[in-house]
Amino acid sequence: MMPEKQALTTTSPVRGPVSGGHASNALAAGLTRALGPRKVLSSVSERLNYRYDAIQFGVTPLCVVLPESTADVVAVVRAARAAGVPIVGRGAASGLSGGAAPMVEAVVVSFTRMTRLEIDAARREARAQPGVITLKVSEAARPFGLVYPPDPASFRTSTIGGNLGENAGGPMCFKYGVTGDYVKALEFVDADGGVHTLTRDAYDLAGLLIGSEGTLGLITDATLRLSTPAPYTRTLMAHFPEVGQAAEAVSSAIAAGAVPSKLEFMDQACTNAIEDYLHLGLPRDAGALLLVDTDGDDLETVEEERDLVERACLAAGGQVRRAHGDAEAAALWQARRSVSPALGRIRPQRMNEDIVVPRSALPEVVREIRALGDASGLTLVQFGHIGDGNLHPNILFDPRRESAEAVHELAHKIALVAIRHGGVLSGEHGIGTMKRDFMRDAVDPVTLGALRDVKRALDPAGALNPGKILPDGEGMEHG
Amino acid sequence: MNNDIPAHVPGGQGQVMAHAVDACVHCGFCLPACPTYALLGDEMDSPRGRIILMKEVLEGGLPLMDAAPHLDRCLGCMGCVTACPSGVPYGELITAFRGWSEPRRNRSPLDRAKRYAILKALPAPKLFSVAARVGQYAKPLAPVLPDMLRSPLDLLPEHVPAMQPSPALTPARGQRRGRVAFLVGCAQQALTPNFNAATLRVLARNGIEVVVPDGQGCCGAAALHTGARGEALKLVRANLEAFDPDDYDAILSNAAGCGAGLKEYPMVLRGEPDEARAHAFAAKVMDISEYLNGLLLDGTLEPMVPTSRPLNVAYHDACHLAHAQGVKAAPRALLRAIPGVTVLEVPEGDLCCGSAGTYNLEQPELATQLGQRKAKNILSTTPDVIASGNIGCHTQIQSHVRRQRSAVPVMHTIEVLDLAYRGEL
C-alpha cells in the first residue's frame, strides 16, 4: 500500500479534535497565573517558533511553556489534561524525524531552561536535567578523567532530553553503544501529572521511555553512566572503487574479530559534496570511503585491531591510508564531521533515512539503495555508522523543483529494502512523522497492536506527542 | 527553508533576504553560538527563530511589531554564521531586514531622538569627542541617571584623551615595500587615538607607506546595522569616492566592525550601479592583522624585541573579526611572533562581549550581562595583558574588567605589537 502523501515542509493538514481559541486562551492565562509570565509564551510571534524541528514544520502551538523544574512540568501536564490539550515535549529541536514538531494544536513544553547538571565522580555518574546540552556532560566530566560516550553529530546543540527521546547514537555507537546504554535512572512525569523514578531493574520501564519520542511520558531528570576514556586511538581511512566493496570490508573485518570504536562510511556523492565544500583532497573517484578508529587501554591490541581492519579493506579491493599522529587523524575525521554542512549546500531540503541492517547484508543493501537513487532522478547520498549496520541514505531535494511525493516514494522504497533484508526503520533518529507510515511494513499487526496497548496504558487519552511513531488508530480520544 | 517572500522589496535586498531564508534548514546548530539564546534560552531569541520571524513578517503573516523585540535583541555578532553548517548568510539577512523594516516602524519620539543622536555623533569624531568630554564630567552623576543616559557614561574611560588627527601621508621607514590606504575610524579617534598612532608606526616600521585619503568618513556599518539604510548609502558612496582601490596594495582598517562594514559594500549595493566598484573596493579591504600576517608569512615582518619577562596575553576574538571576517589565526600568529609572548585562549571565546556597535546603548541590560560574563571568562585565564582588535570590544571589556576590580591592561593587538617594536613590553 502506498503511504498517504506526507507534508514535508509545510504546515501539516493534521488537526487535533481539541480546543478552539477560547480554551487555549484560558489555558495560557491559567498557566501564566500558575507559573509566571517568564515561563509561558502565548503571543503568535513566540508560538510560531515552536512548531518545527530540523526536518518538519508542524502546527503552531496553542502556547509554549519553558519549565524550570519538575514541579513546573507537573503543573503544565495537569493544566493541559484538564483543558483536553495535547502536550509535545521539545529539547533543542535538532531532530531529523519530525519528533519535536507538533502535528496538532498543543502545548509545547520546551526543556531548554532545565539545565541543572551534577557530576558524581566517585559513582561515575552525571545527573542531568533534560535541557542540558550533550556536549556539556562531556565537558563537565573531563576534569574528573571521565567521558560520556554517546556522541550524536549534533552533540553541540542537542539536549540530553532529546537524546533520550530518540535514543540517539553517534560514531562511537558500534563499540560503546547509544544513549540508552548509559542510562542508570530516570525521572518522568506521566500523562496524569504523576512523577515516577525509574531504575533499570524489575520491569525496565526506563528502557521503554528511552526512544519513545515523548509519546509515553516527559523525562525530567536522568542519571547517566560515565566511563573512562581509552588512552590509545589509531585511525585509518580506506577507499574503494565501488560502494559494496566498502561494506564487504566492514562485514569481514568485524567477522574476523575487530571491534573499532568508530566505523563510518561515505559514498562517492558524499565525498564529492565535501570536496566541493572544503577541498580536503579526498579521492573523488572512489565509490566509497571508510573511516575507522580503533581504541583501547593496550596499544599493541589497538594496533593489531587496526591491522585487522586494514587487511579486510585490502582484501575487499580498497586502498588504505593510515593516519600518522593526532593532527592527521583529526584532518581525516573533519571530512566525516562535514557531511551535514556539505549536503546542506546542494539542496535546501533533505529527507534523512536512518535504517539499520544486518552487517552481512550491507553490501547488497548499499548497492540496492544506490540503484534506487540512480533510477529515481533525485539526488541520493549514503553515509552512516556502518559498523552498526546503521545507514543514512539522504534524499536531497528542492521542494520548488522536486515533488514531495517522489521523495516520499523513494524513502519508502529504501525503507522496504531495509525491511526485506531483516533490518529496522530507525537506528538513532526515531520514527517521528517521517517514517510513521512505514511502520505498517516494518512491524506485524499483532506487534503493532501491542505497541498501541503500551501507549494506551501509559497515555490513555493519547495526549502525549500525538501523530508520532504509530500509524493511525493513535491520537487524542476525547469524548 | 521554503518561503514566499514577495518581490515587494526593491533592488537587490529582497533577493538577499529570500536567498538567506532559502538556505536555512532549521537544524538548530546555531543555537549554542547565539549570545541571546545563551542568556534567554528561548527560540525567538535564537538565529533560527529570528530567521523564521523575518520570513513571517516579509510574507505578511506576522506584524512587524510582534517580531521586532526579538530582532532588536540580535547583537549582529555573526557567531551563528560561523556555526552554521549550511552557510546561511544571516548577516546579510538581518542587515537587509533592518533596512527594510526601519521606515515601517512606529518609534516613540524619544526613541527616535536617541537613535538620531547616536547616528549623528558616532560618525563625527569631533562631535563625538566633545560629547565624550562632556560625558566624562557627567560620569559622577551616572548612578542617579536613567538607563538610557547611564549606559554610555559607564563605558567612557576615566580620562578622555585629546584628538590626534592622523597625517595624510606616513612615509615608509627605510626601503618602501608597500603602499596602503587607511580608514581612520570614528569613535576610536576620540576615545583611543593611540590605536591609529600605533598602527601608523608599525606599518612605517615595516616599510609600508600609509595614505589617509581625504574625504573618507564613517564606514556606515552603524547606520546600516541599525536600519538607517539611506544614511548608510551616503557614507558608503563617499568612501567609494575617497578610496581608489587601484592606487593601493590594500585598504586597511584596525577596527573589526569597520573592516567588516567595508567588506559588506558589495552586499549593500547589490543590484545598484556602483556594485562593480564596491566589489573592487572590498577585494582590497583587509584588517590590519591580516595584512601584517601576510608579511609574517612572507618572512618580511620586521622582528620584534623580546619581552622583558614571559608575558601571557589573553586574546579576545572580536565578533566582527572572527565571525564576520573569518580572521582568527592572524592576530594570534602576530602576537606569538613576539618573543616571550604566550597567547591564552578564553573560555566561551566565541561568545560576543555584548558591545556590538550601538547594542550597549539600545539593550543595556543584555549587554551588561554579556560584558560581565566575558570579563569573568577572560580574567579566569589570569592574563598579564588582554588584547583584541576592535574599539567596541575594547571599551566594553575594559569597563567590565575594571568593574571586577582588575587592573590588567586592555590593548589593541596593534598596540601590543607597537610596544614590542619599541622594546617596552
Short mmCIF file of C-alpha atoms in Angstrom, two decimals, chain A residues 112-370:
data_model
loop_
_atom_site.label_atom_id
_atom_site.label_comp_id
_atom_site.label_asym_id
_atom_site.label_seq_id
_atom_site.Cartn_x
_atom_site.Cartn_y
_atom_site.Cartn_z
CA THR A 112 15.87 24.36 27.32
CA ARG A 113 15.87 26.05 30.73
CA MET A 114 16.06 22.83 32.76
CA THR A 115 19.84 22.67 32.66
CA ARG A 116 20.98 21.50 36.10
CA LEU A 117 23.96 19.16 35.80
CA GLU A 118 25.94 17.44 38.56
CA ILE A 119 28.86 15.06 38.23
CA ASP A 120 29.38 12.40 40.89
CA ALA A 121 32.91 11.27 40.06
CA ALA A 122 33.04 8.60 42.77
CA ARG A 123 29.96 6.89 41.35
CA ARG A 124 30.93 7.71 37.76
CA GLU A 125 27.56 9.33 37.20
CA ALA A 126 26.17 12.50 35.73
CA ARG A 127 22.79 13.72 36.89
CA ALA A 128 21.27 15.86 34.18
CA GLN A 129 18.01 17.66 33.62
CA PRO A 130 16.63 17.24 30.09
CA GLY A 131 17.72 20.67 28.81
CA VAL A 132 21.43 20.02 29.37
CA ILE A 133 23.32 20.20 26.07
CA THR A 134 25.02 16.85 25.37
CA LEU A 135 28.47 18.39 24.98
CA LYS A 136 28.20 19.95 28.46
CA VAL A 137 28.07 16.49 30.05
CA SER A 138 31.40 15.57 28.48
CA GLU A 139 32.90 18.95 29.36
CA ALA A 140 31.81 18.65 32.96
CA ALA A 141 33.09 15.07 33.23
CA ARG A 142 36.51 15.76 31.68
CA PRO A 143 38.20 17.32 34.74
CA PHE A 144 37.42 14.09 36.62
CA GLY A 145 39.06 11.98 33.90
CA LEU A 146 35.66 10.72 32.75
CA VAL A 147 33.75 10.78 29.47
CA TYR A 148 30.16 10.44 28.32
CA PRO A 149 30.48 8.31 25.16
CA PRO A 150 27.19 8.81 23.24
CA ASP A 151 28.15 11.38 20.63
CA PRO A 152 25.40 12.29 18.17
CA ALA A 153 26.68 14.55 15.39
CA SER A 154 24.53 17.29 16.89
CA PHE A 155 26.15 17.00 20.35
CA ARG A 156 27.00 20.71 20.46
CA THR A 157 23.32 21.58 20.12
CA SER A 158 21.17 18.63 21.10
CA THR A 159 19.90 18.14 24.64
CA ILE A 160 20.03 15.08 26.85
CA GLY A 161 16.23 15.06 26.88
CA GLY A 162 16.14 14.91 23.10
CA ASN A 163 18.87 12.23 23.05
CA LEU A 164 16.79 10.15 25.45
CA GLY A 165 13.61 10.70 23.46
CA GLU A 166 15.28 9.49 20.26
CA ASN A 167 17.77 7.07 21.88
CA ALA A 168 20.45 8.96 19.95
CA GLY A 169 23.66 7.32 18.80
CA GLY A 170 26.74 8.60 17.02
CA PRO A 171 30.01 7.37 15.53
CA MET A 172 31.04 5.73 18.82
CA CYS A 173 27.92 3.57 18.99
CA PHE A 174 29.42 0.43 17.45
CA LYS A 175 31.78 -0.21 20.36
CA TYR A 176 30.31 1.97 23.09
CA GLY A 177 26.58 1.88 22.46
CA VAL A 178 23.86 4.53 22.28
CA THR A 179 22.25 6.86 24.81
CA GLY A 180 20.05 4.15 26.30
CA ASP A 181 23.09 2.10 27.25
CA TYR A 182 24.24 4.89 29.58
CA VAL A 183 21.03 5.48 31.50
CA LYS A 184 21.00 4.28 35.09
CA ALA A 185 17.84 6.00 36.25
CA LEU A 186 15.15 8.35 35.01
CA GLU A 187 12.54 10.60 36.49
CA PHE A 188 9.49 11.20 34.36
CA VAL A 189 6.11 12.87 34.53
CA ASP A 190 3.26 10.73 33.24
CA ALA A 191 0.17 11.81 31.31
CA ASP A 192 -1.72 12.39 34.57
CA GLY A 193 0.98 14.56 36.08
CA GLY A 194 2.35 11.80 38.34
CA VAL A 195 6.11 11.82 38.96
CA HIS A 196 7.97 8.49 38.73
CA THR A 197 11.54 7.48 39.44
CA LEU A 198 12.74 4.52 37.43
CA THR A 199 15.85 2.37 37.54
CA ARG A 200 16.68 -0.37 35.08
CA ASP A 201 15.63 -3.35 37.20
CA ALA A 202 12.29 -5.16 37.51
CA TYR A 203 10.21 -4.01 34.54
CA ASP A 204 12.66 -1.89 32.55
CA LEU A 205 10.21 0.96 32.25
CA ALA A 206 13.09 3.37 31.79
CA GLY A 207 14.04 1.38 28.69
CA LEU A 208 10.50 1.82 27.43
CA LEU A 209 10.67 5.60 27.90
CA ILE A 210 14.02 5.84 26.08
CA GLY A 211 13.38 6.23 22.38
CA SER A 212 9.64 6.73 22.92
CA GLU A 213 9.87 10.25 21.43
CA GLY A 214 7.83 11.84 24.20
CA THR A 215 4.77 9.70 23.48
CA LEU A 216 4.75 7.88 26.83
CA GLY A 217 5.91 10.48 29.34
CA LEU A 218 8.07 13.55 29.83
CA ILE A 219 11.56 12.80 31.12
CA THR A 220 12.54 15.39 33.73
CA ASP A 221 15.81 14.02 35.11
CA ALA A 222 18.36 11.38 34.09
CA THR A 223 21.21 9.65 35.85
CA LEU A 224 23.82 8.83 33.22
CA ARG A 225 26.74 6.44 33.39
CA LEU A 226 30.18 7.91 32.70
CA SER A 227 33.23 5.92 31.71
CA THR A 228 36.97 6.43 31.39
CA PRO A 229 38.42 7.38 28.00
CA ALA A 230 40.62 4.93 26.11
CA PRO A 231 44.22 6.18 26.23
CA TYR A 232 45.19 4.95 22.75
CA THR A 233 43.49 5.55 19.40
CA ARG A 234 44.60 4.66 15.89
CA THR A 235 42.93 5.92 12.73
CA LEU A 236 42.82 4.79 9.13
CA MET A 237 40.97 5.78 6.02
CA ALA A 238 40.27 3.36 3.17
CA HIS A 239 38.74 4.00 -0.20
CA PHE A 240 37.13 1.58 -2.60
CA PRO A 241 36.21 1.65 -6.28
CA GLU A 242 32.63 0.61 -5.51
CA VAL A 243 30.30 1.17 -2.56
CA GLY A 244 29.54 -2.50 -1.97
CA GLN A 245 33.23 -3.28 -1.52
CA ALA A 246 33.42 -0.94 1.47
CA ALA A 247 30.51 -2.78 3.03
CA GLU A 248 32.23 -6.13 2.34
CA ALA A 249 35.35 -4.90 4.13
CA VAL A 250 33.27 -3.91 7.15
CA SER A 251 31.49 -7.26 7.28
CA SER A 252 34.69 -9.26 7.04
CA ALA A 253 36.74 -7.12 9.47
CA ILE A 254 34.11 -7.48 12.16
CA ALA A 255 33.62 -11.16 11.44
CA ALA A 256 37.39 -11.52 11.96
CA GLY A 257 37.03 -10.04 15.44
CA ALA A 258 37.79 -6.32 15.12
CA VAL A 259 35.76 -4.01 17.36
CA PRO A 260 36.57 -0.50 16.10
CA SER A 261 35.43 2.42 18.24
CA LYS A 262 34.26 4.26 15.15
CA LEU A 263 33.48 2.88 11.73
CA GLU A 264 31.94 5.35 9.35
CA PHE A 265 31.32 5.31 5.64
CA MET A 266 30.53 7.85 2.94
CA ASP A 267 29.63 7.19 -0.65
CA GLN A 268 31.00 8.99 -3.69
CA ALA A 269 28.26 11.62 -3.81
CA CYS A 270 29.02 12.46 -0.19
CA THR A 271 32.78 12.62 -0.72
CA ASN A 272 32.35 14.93 -3.67
CA ALA A 273 29.98 17.18 -1.75
CA ILE A 274 32.61 17.52 0.98
CA GLU A 275 35.37 18.13 -1.56
CA ASP A 276 33.34 20.87 -3.23
CA TYR A 277 32.89 22.47 0.17
CA LEU A 278 36.24 22.03 1.90
CA HIS A 279 38.84 20.83 -0.65
CA LEU A 280 40.42 18.32 1.71
CA GLY A 281 42.00 16.24 -1.06
CA LEU A 282 39.69 13.24 -0.69
CA PRO A 283 39.68 10.74 -3.58
CA ARG A 284 36.81 11.95 -5.75
CA ASP A 285 36.82 8.86 -7.95
CA ALA A 286 36.35 6.40 -5.12
CA GLY A 287 32.93 4.76 -4.87
CA ALA A 288 33.12 4.85 -1.08
CA LEU A 289 35.31 5.91 1.85
CA LEU A 290 35.67 4.19 5.20
CA LEU A 291 36.95 5.94 8.29
CA VAL A 292 38.00 3.72 11.16
CA ASP A 293 39.23 4.30 14.71
CA THR A 294 40.40 1.50 16.95
CA ASP A 295 40.98 2.32 20.60
CA GLY A 296 41.73 0.76 23.97
CA ASP A 297 43.99 0.55 27.01
CA ASP A 298 46.66 -1.52 25.33
CA LEU A 299 48.50 -0.02 22.37
CA GLU A 300 49.53 -3.37 20.93
CA THR A 301 45.93 -4.60 20.77
CA VAL A 302 44.76 -1.28 19.34
CA GLU A 303 47.32 -1.56 16.52
CA GLU A 304 46.54 -5.23 15.94
CA GLU A 305 42.90 -4.35 15.52
CA ARG A 306 43.75 -1.65 13.05
CA ASP A 307 45.87 -4.15 11.09
CA LEU A 308 42.91 -6.49 11.05
CA VAL A 309 40.70 -3.80 9.54
CA GLU A 310 43.42 -2.83 7.09
CA ARG A 311 43.76 -6.40 5.82
CA ALA A 312 39.99 -6.68 5.36
CA CYS A 313 39.97 -3.41 3.39
CA LEU A 314 42.81 -4.52 1.12
CA ALA A 315 41.16 -7.92 0.57
CA ALA A 316 37.94 -6.20 -0.47
CA GLY A 317 39.82 -4.21 -3.12
CA GLY A 318 40.40 -1.00 -1.18
CA GLN A 319 43.37 1.30 -0.73
CA VAL A 320 44.37 2.23 2.81
CA ARG A 321 45.87 5.31 4.37
CA ARG A 322 46.97 5.24 8.00
CA ALA A 323 46.86 8.46 9.96
CA HIS A 324 50.24 9.36 11.42
CA GLY A 325 49.61 11.38 14.55
CA ASP A 326 46.60 13.13 16.02
CA ALA A 327 46.64 16.02 13.57
CA GLU A 328 46.32 13.75 10.55
CA ALA A 329 43.59 11.73 12.27
CA ALA A 330 41.71 14.94 13.06
CA ALA A 331 42.03 16.03 9.44
CA LEU A 332 40.54 12.73 8.26
CA TRP A 333 37.64 12.99 10.71
CA GLN A 334 36.97 16.53 9.61
CA ALA A 335 35.64 15.02 6.42
CA ARG A 336 33.06 12.96 8.28
CA ARG A 337 32.00 15.81 10.53
CA SER A 338 31.45 17.97 7.47
CA VAL A 339 28.89 15.72 5.83
CA SER A 340 25.83 17.66 7.01
CA PRO A 341 27.14 21.11 6.11
CA ALA A 342 28.31 19.87 2.74
CA LEU A 343 24.93 18.32 1.93
CA GLY A 344 23.10 21.44 3.06
CA ARG A 345 24.77 23.31 0.24
CA ILE A 346 23.50 21.01 -2.50
CA ARG A 347 19.74 21.20 -1.86
CA PRO A 348 17.73 23.18 0.67
CA GLN A 349 15.81 20.18 1.98
CA ARG A 350 16.66 16.64 2.85
CA MET A 351 14.89 13.52 3.93
CA ASN A 352 17.15 11.61 6.27
CA GLU A 353 16.72 7.84 6.42
CA ASP A 354 18.11 6.02 9.42
CA ILE A 355 17.92 2.31 8.64
CA VAL A 356 19.83 -0.46 10.37
CA VAL A 357 20.51 -3.73 8.58
CA PRO A 358 22.45 -6.89 9.48
CA ARG A 359 26.13 -6.39 8.65
CA SER A 360 26.12 -9.46 6.40
CA ALA A 361 23.52 -7.74 4.24
CA LEU A 362 25.39 -4.41 4.00
CA PRO A 363 26.98 -4.89 0.56
CA GLU A 364 23.71 -5.81 -1.07
CA VAL A 365 21.74 -3.11 0.76
CA VAL A 366 24.02 -0.21 -0.17
CA ARG A 367 24.10 -1.40 -3.80
CA GLU A 368 20.31 -1.69 -3.98
CA ILE A 369 19.83 1.75 -2.45
CA ARG A 370 22.36 3.27 -4.85
#
